[in-house]
PDB file of C-alpha atoms in Angstrom:
ATOM      1  CA  MET B 196     -43.276 -29.074  16.709  1.00 66.00           C
ATOM      2  CA  ALA B 197     -39.593 -28.113  16.674  1.00 74.00           C
ATOM      3  CA  THR B 198     -38.437 -25.089  14.698  1.00 74.00           C
ATOM      4  CA  ASP B 199     -35.165 -25.078  12.798  1.00 75.00           C
ATOM      5  CA  TYR B 200     -33.866 -21.541  13.197  1.00 76.00           C
ATOM      6  CA  ASP B 201     -30.919 -22.207  10.847  1.00 78.00           C
ATOM      7  CA  GLU B 202     -33.199 -22.862   7.870  1.00 74.00           C
ATOM      8  CA  PRO B 203     -33.739 -19.768   5.686  1.00 69.00           C
ATOM      9  CA  ARG B 204     -37.221 -18.302   5.890  1.00 69.00           C
ATOM     10  CA  SER B 205     -39.428 -18.636   2.829  1.00 68.00           C
ATOM     11  CA  ASP B 206     -39.383 -14.888   2.054  1.00 68.00           C
ATOM     12  CA  VAL B 207     -35.567 -14.900   2.203  1.00 65.00           C
ATOM     13  CA  LYS B 208     -35.432 -17.952  -0.096  1.00 64.00           C
ATOM     14  CA  GLU B 209     -37.646 -16.191  -2.627  1.00 68.00           C
ATOM     15  CA  SER B 210     -35.561 -13.018  -2.578  1.00 68.00           C
ATOM     16  CA  GLN B 211     -32.358 -15.070  -2.991  1.00 66.00           C
ATOM     17  CA  ASN B 212     -33.862 -16.881  -5.988  1.00 66.00           C
ATOM     18  CA  ASN B 213     -35.056 -13.596  -7.472  1.00 67.00           C
ATOM     19  CA  SER B 214     -31.674 -11.944  -7.064  1.00 70.00           C
ATOM     20  CA  LEU B 215     -29.935 -14.972  -8.598  1.00 67.00           C
ATOM     21  CA  GLU B 216     -32.291 -14.833 -11.573  1.00 69.00           C
ATOM     22  CA  ALA B 217     -31.640 -11.104 -11.929  1.00 73.00           C
ATOM     23  CA  LEU B 218     -27.886 -11.667 -11.925  1.00 67.00           C
ATOM     24  CA  GLN B 219     -28.137 -14.437 -14.488  1.00 67.00           C
ATOM     25  CA  SER B 220     -30.345 -12.391 -16.790  1.00 69.00           C
ATOM     26  CA  ALA B 221     -28.196  -9.234 -16.496  1.00 68.00           C
ATOM     27  CA  SER B 222     -26.052  -8.668 -19.541  1.00 66.00           C
ATOM     28  CA  ALA B 223     -22.375  -8.880 -18.694  1.00 68.00           C
ATOM     29  CA  PRO B 224     -19.993  -6.748 -20.779  1.00 68.00           C
ATOM     30  CA  ASP B 225     -18.047  -8.637 -23.396  1.00 72.00           C
ATOM     31  CA  ALA B 226     -14.268  -8.787 -23.269  1.00 74.00           C
ATOM     32  CA  ARG B 227     -13.796  -6.433 -26.240  1.00 77.00           C
ATOM     33  CA  SER B 228     -15.770  -3.621 -24.614  1.00 76.00           C
ATOM     34  CA  VAL B 229     -13.790  -3.993 -21.399  1.00 74.00           C
ATOM     35  CA  VAL B 230     -10.476  -3.823 -23.280  1.00 77.00           C
ATOM     36  CA  ARG B 231     -11.701  -0.808 -25.261  1.00 79.00           C
ATOM     37  CA  ASP B 232     -12.709   0.980 -22.033  1.00 76.00           C
ATOM     38  CA  LEU B 233      -9.310   0.245 -20.485  1.00 76.00           C
ATOM     39  CA  ASP B 234      -7.510   1.534 -23.573  1.00 73.00           C
ATOM     40  CA  GLU B 235      -9.528   4.760 -23.466  1.00 72.00           C
ATOM     41  CA  ALA B 236      -8.688   5.195 -19.781  1.00 65.00           C
ATOM     42  CA  ASP B 237      -4.970   4.724 -20.531  1.00 65.00           C
ATOM     43  CA  GLY B 238      -5.181   7.498 -23.128  1.00 60.00           C
ATOM     44  CA  LEU B 239      -6.293   9.954 -20.453  1.00 54.00           C
ATOM     45  CA  ASP B 240      -3.084   9.602 -18.419  1.00 54.00           C
ATOM     46  CA  GLY B 241      -1.420  12.585 -20.076  1.00 56.00           C
ATOM     47  CA  LEU B 242      -4.326  14.968 -19.491  1.00 57.00           C
ATOM     48  CA  ASP B 243      -4.811  17.223 -16.523  1.00 58.00           C
ATOM     49  CA  VAL B 244      -7.216  15.951 -13.944  1.00 57.00           C
ATOM     50  CA  PRO B 245      -9.926  18.436 -12.942  1.00 63.00           C
ATOM     51  CA  GLY B 246      -9.095  19.822  -9.535  1.00 65.00           C
ATOM     52  CA  GLY B 247      -5.598  18.368  -9.758  1.00 66.00           C
ATOM     53  CA  GLU B 248      -2.610  20.518  -9.050  1.00 68.00           C
ATOM     54  CA  PHE B 249       0.680  20.492 -10.891  1.00 68.00           C
ATOM     55  CA  VAL B 250       3.514  22.339  -9.226  1.00 70.00           C
ATOM     56  CA  ALA B 251       6.457  23.075 -11.500  1.00 74.00           C
ATOM     57  CA  GLU B 252       8.721  24.027  -8.648  1.00 80.00           C
ATOM     58  CA  GLU B 253      12.146  22.569  -8.161  1.00 84.00           C
ATOM     59  CA  LEU B 254      13.196  21.692  -4.641  1.00 85.00           C
ATOM     60  CA  THR B 255      16.729  22.413  -3.557  1.00 90.00           C
ATOM     61  CA  VAL B 256      18.185  20.291  -0.788  1.00 90.00           C
ATOM     62  CA  GLN B 257      21.601  20.768   0.699  1.00 92.00           C
ATOM     63  CA  VAL B 258      23.339  17.422   1.209  1.00 89.00           C
ATOM     64  CA  ILE B 259      25.693  17.408   4.178  1.00 91.00           C
ATOM     65  CA  PRO B 260      28.372  14.702   4.028  1.00 93.00           C
ATOM     66  CA  GLN B 261      28.773  12.309   6.936  1.00 92.00           C
ATOM     67  CA  LYS B 262      31.252  13.582   9.517  1.00 94.00           C
ATOM     68  CA  HIS B 263      34.176  11.586  10.884  1.00 94.00           C
ATOM     69  CA  ASP B 264      32.403  11.096  14.245  1.00 95.00           C
ATOM     70  CA  GLU B 265      29.168   9.750  12.665  1.00 96.00           C
ATOM     71  CA  PHE B 266      28.077   6.389  11.305  1.00 95.00           C
ATOM     72  CA  THR B 267      25.085   5.034   9.394  1.00 95.00           C
ATOM     73  CA  CYS B 268      23.188   2.294  11.187  1.00 95.00           C
ATOM     74  CA  TYR B 269      22.912  -0.811   9.013  1.00 95.00           C
ATOM     75  CA  SER B 270      19.483  -1.642  10.467  1.00 94.00           C
ATOM     76  CA  CYS B 271      17.549   1.661  10.456  1.00 95.00           C
ATOM     77  CA  PHE B 272      19.828   3.529   7.975  1.00 95.00           C
ATOM     78  CA  LEU B 273      19.914   6.660  10.133  1.00 95.00           C
ATOM     79  CA  VAL B 274      23.073   8.689  10.544  1.00 94.00           C
ATOM     80  CA  ARG B 275      24.033   8.612  14.231  1.00 95.00           C
ATOM     81  CA  HIS B 276      26.813  10.025  16.385  1.00 95.00           C
ATOM     82  CA  ARG B 277      29.571   7.607  17.413  1.00 94.00           C
ATOM     83  CA  SER B 278      28.343   7.784  21.016  1.00 95.00           C
ATOM     84  CA  GLN B 279      25.234   5.846  19.897  1.00 95.00           C
ATOM     85  CA  LEU B 280      27.220   2.972  18.400  1.00 95.00           C
ATOM     86  CA  ALA B 281      26.145  -0.317  19.990  1.00 95.00           C
ATOM     87  CA  ARG B 282      28.235  -2.790  17.985  1.00 94.00           C
ATOM     88  CA  GLU B 283      29.999  -3.414  14.708  1.00 93.00           C
ATOM     89  CA  LYS B 284      29.733  -6.780  12.995  1.00 91.00           C
ATOM     90  CA  ASN B 285      31.104  -7.766   9.581  1.00 93.00           C
ATOM     91  CA  GLY B 286      31.851  -4.126   8.795  1.00 92.00           C
ATOM     92  CA  HIS B 287      28.298  -3.015   9.610  1.00 94.00           C
ATOM     93  CA  ALA B 288      27.536  -0.614  12.452  1.00 95.00           C
ATOM     94  CA  TYR B 289      24.362  -0.833  14.578  1.00 95.00           C
ATOM     95  CA  CYS B 290      22.938   1.891  16.836  1.00 95.00           C
ATOM     96  CA  ASN B 291      21.692   1.556  20.421  1.00 94.00           C
ATOM     97  CA  GLU B 292      18.053   1.902  19.330  1.00 93.00           C
ATOM     98  CA  CYS B 293      18.224  -1.082  16.990  1.00 92.00           C
ATOM     99  CA  GLU B 294      20.056  -3.252  19.520  1.00 89.00           C
ATOM    100  CA  ARG B 295      17.322  -2.974  22.167  1.00 84.00           C
TER     101      ARG B 295
END
């Protein structure tokens, strides 16, 4: 007698039926309780999170203006020296790295 190995075994069929019955009998939360839970979670946004860290330190960065012998690549947006200029097209400059 030939055996069909693709057919689920009887013990697997029973466990699938049991799990389906368990899912169907499980009580799903109603929409109002879900909305209420989400609203409560939104109210916690302003509170400190345990273990979280808040640093009230201001960072100071010195901005150096672009020099006359530099350009900003239109593709990678990096400031490059004029020696790395590959081409200019429609007023946009492209570096050697982006032209490879």
